[in-house]
Amino acid sequence: MTAVAPAAPRTPIRRVLANAGQLLSGRAVNAVVGLAYIALTARSLGKETMGVLVIINAFAQFLGDVAHFESWQTVIAYGTKPLADKDLPRFQQVLRLSLLLDLISSVVGVALGVLGAWLFWEALRWPPGMSGYGALYALSIGVMTPATGVGLLRLFDRFRYLAAEQAVSSFVRMIGCAICALAHAPIQYFLLAWAAGAFASFFYIAAVAVRDLRARGLLTGFRPWGPTSRGLPGVWRFALSTNFSGTLEVGFTHVLTMAVGAILGPVQAAYWRIGKQVADGMAKPARLMVPALYPELAKLRAAGGQRAMTRLAIQIALIGGAAAGVLLMVSLLAGRWILETVMGQAFGAAAGVMNWQVAAAAIGVMTLPLEPMLVSMRAAGAALIVRLVVVIAYFAALFPLIRTFGLAGAGAALVASALALGLGMYFMARLRLARLAADEGLAAAD
C-alpha cells in the first residue's frame, strides 16, 4: 500500500481566514435576521417610538460597555501558554480571574443601568413613564457580553460555535418582534423581545464553553476561589487597559446615538442607528478576521515570532483594504435603495449619514490588524492612549458639529476619527516592533 502523506499544517493566514469563514457563515445569517428584527421594530413602532427604543438600548449597551472588562483578551493573552504547556493550575487561575472580572462587570453594569434610568430619563428624552421600563431593560446589561466564554471558545478554535452566538440572539429577537408586530404591542414588549435575545446568547455561549472545558479535562479540581493574579505579571494593568480601550471603542457607538438623540431628537437618533446597523453589517465580513486574528497573534507572540506577526498583519491589511473599497462603492451606489427596501420609504433619509458611517467603517477595516498587534505584544496601554486621545478630540468637536451641520457633521467627524485612530495605531505598532527588535538584538549579542 502507498502511504498517504500527512496534510501540511495550515499557515497562520489560512487559519485566520478559515476561522473567519466559519464566523461569516453565522454572521451572514445574523445580518439578515438582524435587519429583519430591526425592520419589524421600525415598521411597527414608527420613527418616533423606534427612536426611543434605540436610545434606551444604546443607554443600556453603553453602561454595559463601561463596566465590562475585555476578559476574553485576558483569557487569550495569559491562557495560551498554560494551555499549550498543559499547566492546569495556571490555566484555572486565568479562568478564575476572568470569571471574577465578568462578575464585577455584571454587578456594576446593572447597578449603573438601573440607577441611571431613574435619574437621567428626562435628559435622554425618554417619554414620561418609560424610566421604569428602561430600568428593567438595564437588567440585561449583566448578560450582554459572555466575555470569558467567548475567550475560551476562541482559544480552543471553536469558531463554528461562536458563529451562532449573534444569530441566536437575533433569532430570538426576530421571533419576539414578529409576535409583537402581529399583536400590535406597545414599545415595552419590543424591549422585552430585545432583552430576551441578550439572555439567549449568554446562556448559549456559557453552555458550549462549559461543555468544552469538561471535555478537555480543564475543570478537574477547579474551585471558584483561590489565586487570581498571583504569578501573572502585569495582568491587572493589562485587564484595565483592554477594558478601558474596549469601552472607548464600543461605548463610543452608543454615546453617539444618545448624543444625536439628545441634540436632534429621537427621529434623527433612529436614522443614525439604522444607518450604523447597515454600515456595520456591510463591514462585518471583513471585521470577522479580528476575533480569528487574536489567537494566532498570541501563539506567534508566545513562540517569539515577531516577523511572522508582522507578515500576518500585512496580509490581513491587504485583504481588508480590498473589502473596504467594495463596501464603500455599494453604499454610494445602492445605499438609499437598501434602506427604503428593508426599512421602508420613511427611512431613506438615513442614506446620507450612512455613507459617512460606511466610509468610517471602511477605514477601520483597512487598519483592523493594528490594535490586535499591539495587544498581542502586551502593549494594550499604547493602544489605549491612541484611542483615548482620538475620542477626546472627537467629542470636543462633535457637539458643535451636530448643532451646525446635523447628522452630516456627526458622520464627517466619525470619518476623521477613524482615520486618526488608524494612523495612531500604525505609528504605535511601528515603535513597539522596533523596540522588540532592539531587545532581541541585545539578547542575541549577550
Coordinates of C-alpha atoms in Angstrom, one line a residue:
M1 CA 0.0 0.0 0.0
T2 CA 1.1 3.5 -0.7
A3 CA 1.4 5.6 2.4
V4 CA -0.7 8.7 2.5
A5 CA 1.4 11.8 3.2
P6 CA 0.1 13.8 6.2
A7 CA -1.5 17.1 5.3
A8 CA 0.7 20.1 5.6
P9 CA 0.0 22.3 8.6
R10 CA -2.0 25.4 7.8
T11 CA -0.3 28.7 7.9
P12 CA -1.5 31.4 10.3
I13 CA -3.2 33.4 7.5
R14 CA -5.0 30.2 6.4
R15 CA -6.2 29.6 9.9
V16 CA -7.3 33.2 10.3
L17 CA -9.3 33.0 7.1
A18 CA -10.7 29.6 7.8
N19 CA -11.9 30.7 11.3
A20 CA -13.2 34.0 9.9
G21 CA -15.1 32.0 7.3
Q22 CA -16.8 29.9 10.0
L23 CA -17.8 33.1 11.8
L24 CA -19.0 34.6 8.5
S25 CA -21.3 31.6 7.9
G26 CA -23.2 32.5 11.1
R27 CA -22.9 36.3 10.8
A28 CA -24.3 36.2 7.3
V29 CA -27.4 34.6 8.8
N30 CA -27.3 37.1 11.6
A31 CA -27.0 40.1 9.2
V32 CA -30.3 39.1 7.5
V33 CA -32.1 38.2 10.7
G34 CA -30.7 41.3 12.5
L35 CA -32.1 43.5 9.7
A36 CA -35.4 41.6 9.9
Y37 CA -36.0 42.4 13.6
I38 CA -34.8 46.0 13.2
A39 CA -37.3 46.3 10.3
L40 CA -40.1 44.7 12.2
T41 CA -39.5 47.1 15.1
A42 CA -39.2 50.2 12.8
R43 CA -42.3 49.4 10.8
S44 CA -44.4 48.6 13.9
L45 CA -43.4 51.5 16.1
G46 CA -42.7 54.3 13.6
K47 CA -39.8 56.7 13.6
E48 CA -40.5 58.5 16.9
T49 CA -41.1 55.4 19.1
M50 CA -38.4 53.4 17.3
G51 CA -36.0 56.3 18.2
V52 CA -37.0 56.0 21.9
L53 CA -36.3 52.2 21.9
V54 CA -33.0 52.8 20.1
I55 CA -31.9 55.4 22.8
I56 CA -32.9 53.0 25.6
N57 CA -30.9 50.2 24.0
A58 CA -27.9 52.5 23.4
F59 CA -28.1 53.6 27.1
A60 CA -28.0 50.0 28.4
Q61 CA -25.3 48.9 26.0
F62 CA -23.1 51.9 26.8
L63 CA -23.3 51.3 30.5
G64 CA -22.6 47.6 29.9
D65 CA -19.5 48.5 27.9
V66 CA -18.3 51.0 30.5
A67 CA -18.5 48.3 33.2
H68 CA -17.4 45.5 31.0
F69 CA -13.9 44.0 31.2
E70 CA -12.5 42.6 28.0
S71 CA -11.8 39.5 29.9
W72 CA -11.7 37.4 26.7
Q73 CA -8.4 39.1 25.9
T74 CA -7.1 38.1 29.3
V75 CA -8.0 34.5 28.6
I76 CA -6.2 34.5 25.3
A77 CA -3.1 36.6 26.4
Y78 CA -2.5 34.7 29.7
G79 CA -4.1 31.4 28.9
T80 CA -2.5 30.4 25.7
K81 CA 0.9 29.3 27.2
P82 CA -0.6 27.4 30.2
L83 CA -2.9 25.5 27.8
A84 CA -0.1 24.6 25.4
D85 CA 2.1 23.5 28.4
K86 CA -0.8 21.6 30.0
D87 CA -0.3 23.6 33.1
L88 CA -3.8 23.0 34.6
P89 CA -3.4 25.0 37.9
R90 CA -2.1 28.1 36.0
F91 CA -4.9 27.8 33.3
Q92 CA -7.5 27.5 36.0
Q93 CA -6.1 30.6 37.7
V94 CA -6.5 32.6 34.5
L95 CA -10.1 31.2 34.2
R96 CA -10.8 32.2 37.8
L97 CA -9.6 35.7 37.2
S98 CA -11.6 36.1 34.0
L99 CA -14.8 34.9 35.8
L100 CA -14.1 37.4 38.6
L101 CA -13.8 40.2 36.1
D102 CA -17.1 39.2 34.5
L103 CA -18.9 39.1 37.8
I104 CA -17.6 42.6 38.7
S105 CA -18.7 43.9 35.3
S106 CA -22.2 42.4 35.6
V107 CA -22.9 43.8 39.1
V108 CA -21.5 47.3 38.4
G109 CA -23.2 47.5 35.0
V110 CA -26.7 46.5 36.2
A111 CA -26.4 48.9 39.2
L112 CA -25.4 51.8 36.9
G113 CA -28.1 51.0 34.4
V114 CA -31.0 50.8 36.9
L115 CA -29.9 53.9 38.8
G116 CA -29.2 55.9 35.5
A117 CA -32.6 55.0 34.1
W118 CA -34.4 56.6 37.1
L119 CA -32.1 59.7 37.3
F120 CA -31.5 60.6 33.6
W121 CA -34.6 59.6 31.6
E122 CA -35.5 63.2 31.0
A123 CA -32.0 64.2 29.8
L124 CA -32.1 61.3 27.4
R125 CA -35.5 62.5 26.1
W126 CA -37.5 59.4 27.1
P127 CA -41.2 59.9 27.3
P128 CA -42.9 60.1 30.7
G129 CA -43.4 56.6 32.2
M130 CA -40.5 55.0 30.3
S131 CA -38.0 55.2 33.2
G132 CA -39.3 52.0 34.8
Y133 CA -39.2 50.1 31.6
G134 CA -35.7 51.4 30.9
A135 CA -34.6 50.2 34.4
L136 CA -36.0 46.8 33.7
Y137 CA -34.2 46.7 30.4
A138 CA -31.0 47.5 32.2
L139 CA -31.1 44.1 33.9
S140 CA -30.0 42.7 30.6
I141 CA -26.6 44.5 31.0
G142 CA -25.4 41.6 33.2
V143 CA -25.6 39.2 30.3
M144 CA -24.8 41.4 27.3
T145 CA -21.2 40.1 26.9
P146 CA -20.3 36.5 27.8
A147 CA -16.6 37.5 27.7
T148 CA -15.0 34.5 29.4
G149 CA -17.0 32.0 27.3
V150 CA -16.1 33.9 24.1
G151 CA -12.4 33.9 25.0
L152 CA -12.4 30.2 25.8
L153 CA -14.0 29.3 22.5
R154 CA -11.6 31.5 20.6
L155 CA -8.7 29.9 22.4
F156 CA -10.0 26.4 21.6
D157 CA -10.5 27.3 17.9
R158 CA -14.3 26.6 18.3
F159 CA -15.2 29.4 15.9
R160 CA -18.1 27.4 14.4
Y161 CA -19.9 27.7 17.7
L162 CA -19.1 31.4 18.1
A163 CA -20.6 31.9 14.6
A164 CA -24.0 31.2 16.0
E165 CA -23.7 33.5 19.0
Q166 CA -25.3 36.6 17.5
A167 CA -27.5 34.6 15.3
V168 CA -29.1 33.0 18.4
S169 CA -29.7 36.5 19.8
S170 CA -31.1 37.8 16.6
F171 CA -33.4 34.8 16.0
V172 CA -34.9 35.2 19.5
R173 CA -35.4 39.0 18.9
M174 CA -36.9 38.4 15.5
I175 CA -39.4 35.9 16.8
G176 CA -40.3 38.2 19.7
C177 CA -40.6 41.2 17.5
A178 CA -42.8 39.3 15.0
I179 CA -45.1 38.3 17.8
C180 CA -45.2 41.9 19.0
A181 CA -45.9 43.2 15.5
L182 CA -48.8 40.8 14.9
A183 CA -50.3 41.7 18.3
H184 CA -49.7 45.5 17.7
A185 CA -47.9 45.5 21.0
P186 CA -46.5 48.8 22.6
I187 CA -42.8 49.6 23.0
Q188 CA -42.3 47.8 26.3
Y189 CA -43.0 44.4 24.7
F190 CA -40.5 45.1 21.9
L191 CA -37.9 46.0 24.7
L192 CA -38.7 42.6 26.3
A193 CA -38.0 40.9 22.9
W194 CA -34.7 42.7 22.5
A195 CA -33.7 41.8 26.1
A196 CA -34.6 38.1 25.6
G197 CA -32.1 38.0 22.7
A198 CA -29.2 39.0 25.1
F199 CA -30.1 36.4 27.6
A200 CA -30.4 33.6 25.0
S201 CA -26.9 34.5 23.6
F202 CA -25.3 34.5 27.0
F203 CA -26.7 31.1 28.0
Y204 CA -25.8 29.5 24.7
I205 CA -22.1 30.6 24.9
A206 CA -21.9 29.6 28.6
A207 CA -23.2 26.1 27.9
V208 CA -20.9 25.5 25.0
A209 CA -17.8 26.8 26.9
V210 CA -18.6 24.6 30.0
R211 CA -19.0 21.6 27.7
D212 CA -15.6 22.2 26.1
L213 CA -13.9 22.7 29.4
R214 CA -15.2 19.5 30.7
A215 CA -14.4 17.5 27.5
R216 CA -10.7 18.7 27.8
G217 CA -10.5 18.0 31.5
L218 CA -9.9 21.6 32.3
L219 CA -12.5 21.8 35.1
T220 CA -10.9 18.9 37.1
G221 CA -10.4 20.1 40.6
F222 CA -11.5 23.7 39.7
R223 CA -12.6 25.9 42.5
P224 CA -14.2 29.4 42.1
W225 CA -12.0 30.6 45.0
G226 CA -8.2 30.7 45.1
P227 CA -5.3 32.7 43.5
T228 CA -6.2 35.1 40.7
S229 CA -3.4 37.4 39.7
R230 CA -0.5 35.9 41.6
G231 CA 2.3 34.9 39.3
L232 CA 0.7 36.7 36.3
P233 CA 2.9 39.8 35.9
G234 CA 1.0 42.9 34.7
V235 CA -2.3 41.1 34.4
W236 CA -4.4 43.8 36.2
R237 CA -2.8 46.5 34.2
F238 CA -3.5 44.5 31.1
A239 CA -7.1 43.9 32.1
L240 CA -7.8 47.5 33.0
S241 CA -6.1 48.8 29.7
T242 CA -8.1 46.4 27.5
N243 CA -11.3 47.2 29.4
F244 CA -10.9 50.9 29.0
S245 CA -9.9 50.6 25.4
G246 CA -12.8 48.3 24.7
T247 CA -15.1 50.7 26.5
L248 CA -13.9 53.6 24.3
E249 CA -14.3 51.5 21.2
V250 CA -17.8 50.0 21.7
G251 CA -19.3 52.5 24.1
F252 CA -18.3 55.2 21.6
T253 CA -21.0 54.0 19.3
H254 CA -23.8 54.2 21.9
V255 CA -22.7 57.6 23.2
L256 CA -23.0 58.9 19.6
T257 CA -26.6 57.5 19.4
M258 CA -27.5 59.1 22.7
A259 CA -25.8 62.4 21.7
V260 CA -27.7 62.6 18.4
G261 CA -31.0 61.8 20.3
A262 CA -30.3 64.4 23.0
I263 CA -29.5 67.2 20.5
L264 CA -31.6 66.4 17.4
G265 CA -34.4 64.2 18.8
P266 CA -35.5 60.5 18.6
V267 CA -36.2 60.6 14.8
Q268 CA -32.6 61.6 14.0
A269 CA -31.3 59.0 16.5
A270 CA -33.3 56.4 14.6
Y271 CA -31.7 57.5 11.3
W272 CA -28.3 57.3 12.9
R273 CA -28.9 53.9 14.5
I274 CA -30.3 52.4 11.3
G275 CA -27.5 53.7 9.1
K276 CA -24.9 52.4 11.6
Q277 CA -26.7 49.0 11.6
V278 CA -26.4 48.7 7.8
A279 CA -22.8 50.1 7.8
D280 CA -21.7 47.6 10.4
G281 CA -23.5 44.8 8.6
M282 CA -21.6 45.6 5.4
A283 CA -18.2 45.8 7.2
K284 CA -18.9 42.7 9.3
P285 CA -17.4 40.0 7.0
A286 CA -14.0 41.8 7.0
R287 CA -14.1 42.5 10.7
L288 CA -14.6 38.9 11.4
M289 CA -10.9 38.4 10.8
V290 CA -10.2 40.3 14.0
P291 CA -11.5 37.7 16.5
A292 CA -9.8 35.0 14.4
L293 CA -6.6 37.1 14.4
Y294 CA -6.1 37.4 18.2
P295 CA -5.4 33.7 19.0
E296 CA -3.0 33.4 16.1
L297 CA -1.0 36.5 17.1
A298 CA -0.9 35.3 20.7
K299 CA 0.5 31.9 19.5
L300 CA 3.1 33.7 17.4
R301 CA 4.0 36.0 20.3
A302 CA 4.4 33.1 22.6
A303 CA 6.8 31.4 20.1
G304 CA 8.8 34.6 19.7
G305 CA 7.8 35.1 16.0
Q306 CA 7.9 38.9 15.6
R307 CA 8.5 38.8 11.9
A308 CA 5.7 36.2 11.4
M309 CA 3.3 38.5 13.4
T310 CA 4.2 41.4 11.1
R311 CA 3.7 39.4 7.9
L312 CA 0.3 38.1 9.1
A313 CA -0.8 41.7 9.9
I314 CA 0.2 42.9 6.5
Q315 CA -1.7 40.1 4.8
I316 CA -4.8 40.9 6.8
A317 CA -4.5 44.6 6.0
L318 CA -4.3 44.0 2.3
I319 CA -7.4 41.8 2.3
G320 CA -9.2 44.4 4.5
G321 CA -8.3 47.2 2.1
A322 CA -9.9 45.3 -0.9
A323 CA -13.0 44.6 1.2
A324 CA -13.2 48.3 2.3
G325 CA -13.3 49.6 -1.3
V326 CA -16.1 47.2 -2.2
L327 CA -18.4 48.1 0.7
L328 CA -17.9 51.8 0.2
M329 CA -18.9 51.5 -3.5
V330 CA -22.0 49.5 -2.6
S331 CA -23.1 52.2 -0.1
L332 CA -22.6 55.1 -2.5
L333 CA -24.4 53.4 -5.4
A334 CA -27.2 51.5 -3.6
G335 CA -27.4 52.7 0.0
R336 CA -30.7 54.6 -0.3
W337 CA -32.3 51.7 -2.2
I338 CA -31.2 49.3 0.6
L339 CA -32.7 51.4 3.3
E340 CA -36.0 52.0 1.6
T341 CA -36.4 48.4 0.6
V342 CA -35.6 47.0 4.1
M343 CA -36.8 49.7 6.5
G344 CA -39.5 51.5 4.4
Q345 CA -39.7 54.7 2.5
A346 CA -39.6 56.8 5.6
F347 CA -36.0 55.7 6.4
G348 CA -34.5 56.5 3.1
A349 CA -33.4 59.9 4.5
A350 CA -30.7 58.0 6.6
A351 CA -28.8 57.2 3.4
G352 CA -26.7 60.4 3.6
V353 CA -25.3 59.8 7.0
M354 CA -25.0 56.1 6.3
N355 CA -22.4 56.9 3.6
W356 CA -20.3 58.7 6.1
Q357 CA -20.7 55.7 8.5
V358 CA -19.7 53.2 5.8
A359 CA -16.6 55.3 4.9
A360 CA -15.5 55.3 8.6
A361 CA -16.1 51.5 8.7
A362 CA -14.0 51.1 5.5
I363 CA -11.1 52.9 7.2
G364 CA -11.5 50.7 10.2
V365 CA -11.4 47.6 8.1
M366 CA -8.2 48.7 6.3
T367 CA -6.4 49.2 9.7
L368 CA -8.0 46.3 11.6
P369 CA -4.8 44.3 12.4
L370 CA -3.1 47.2 14.2
E371 CA -4.7 47.1 17.6
P372 CA -4.6 43.2 17.8
M373 CA -0.9 43.5 17.1
L374 CA -0.4 45.9 20.0
V375 CA -2.5 43.9 22.4
S376 CA -0.7 40.7 21.4
M377 CA 2.7 42.4 22.2
R378 CA 1.3 43.3 25.6
A379 CA 1.1 46.9 24.6
A380 CA -2.5 47.4 25.4
G381 CA -1.6 50.6 27.2
A382 CA -0.2 52.1 23.9
A383 CA -3.5 51.3 22.1
L384 CA -5.5 52.8 24.9
I385 CA -3.5 56.1 24.7
V386 CA -4.2 56.4 21.0
R387 CA -7.9 55.6 21.4
L388 CA -8.3 58.0 24.3
V389 CA -6.7 60.9 22.5
V390 CA -8.9 60.4 19.4
V391 CA -12.1 60.0 21.5
I392 CA -11.4 63.2 23.5
A393 CA -10.7 65.2 20.2
Y394 CA -13.8 63.7 18.6
F395 CA -16.2 64.6 21.4
A396 CA -14.7 68.1 21.7
A397 CA -15.7 68.6 18.0
L398 CA -18.9 66.5 18.0
F399 CA -21.5 68.7 19.7
P400 CA -20.6 71.9 17.7
L401 CA -20.7 69.9 14.5
I402 CA -24.0 68.3 15.2
R403 CA -25.6 71.6 16.1
T404 CA -24.2 73.3 13.0
F405 CA -24.4 70.5 10.4
G406 CA -26.8 68.0 11.9
L407 CA -26.2 64.3 11.1
A408 CA -23.7 65.1 8.3
G409 CA -21.5 66.8 10.9
A410 CA -21.5 63.7 13.1
G411 CA -20.8 61.5 10.1
A412 CA -17.8 63.6 8.9
A413 CA -16.3 63.7 12.4
L414 CA -16.7 59.9 12.6
V415 CA -14.6 59.5 9.4
A416 CA -11.9 61.9 10.7
S417 CA -11.7 60.0 14.0
A418 CA -11.4 56.6 12.2
L419 CA -8.5 58.0 10.1
A420 CA -6.8 59.5 13.1
L421 CA -7.2 56.2 15.1
G422 CA -5.7 54.2 12.3
L423 CA -2.6 56.4 11.9
G424 CA -2.1 56.5 15.6
M425 CA -2.2 52.7 15.9
Y426 CA 0.2 52.4 13.0
F427 CA 2.9 54.5 14.5
M428 CA 2.5 52.9 17.9
A429 CA 2.8 49.4 16.3
R430 CA 6.0 50.5 14.5
L431 CA 7.5 51.8 17.7
R432 CA 6.7 48.7 19.6
L433 CA 8.1 46.4 16.9
A434 CA 11.3 48.4 16.7
R435 CA 11.7 48.1 20.5
L436 CA 11.2 44.3 20.4
A437 CA 13.7 44.0 17.5
A438 CA 16.2 46.0 19.5
D439 CA 15.6 43.8 22.6
E440 CA 16.1 40.7 20.5
G441 CA 19.3 42.1 19.1
L442 CA 20.7 42.8 22.6
A443 CA 19.7 39.3 23.8
A444 CA 21.5 37.7 20.8
A445 CA 24.6 39.8 21.4
D446 CA 24.7 38.6 25.0

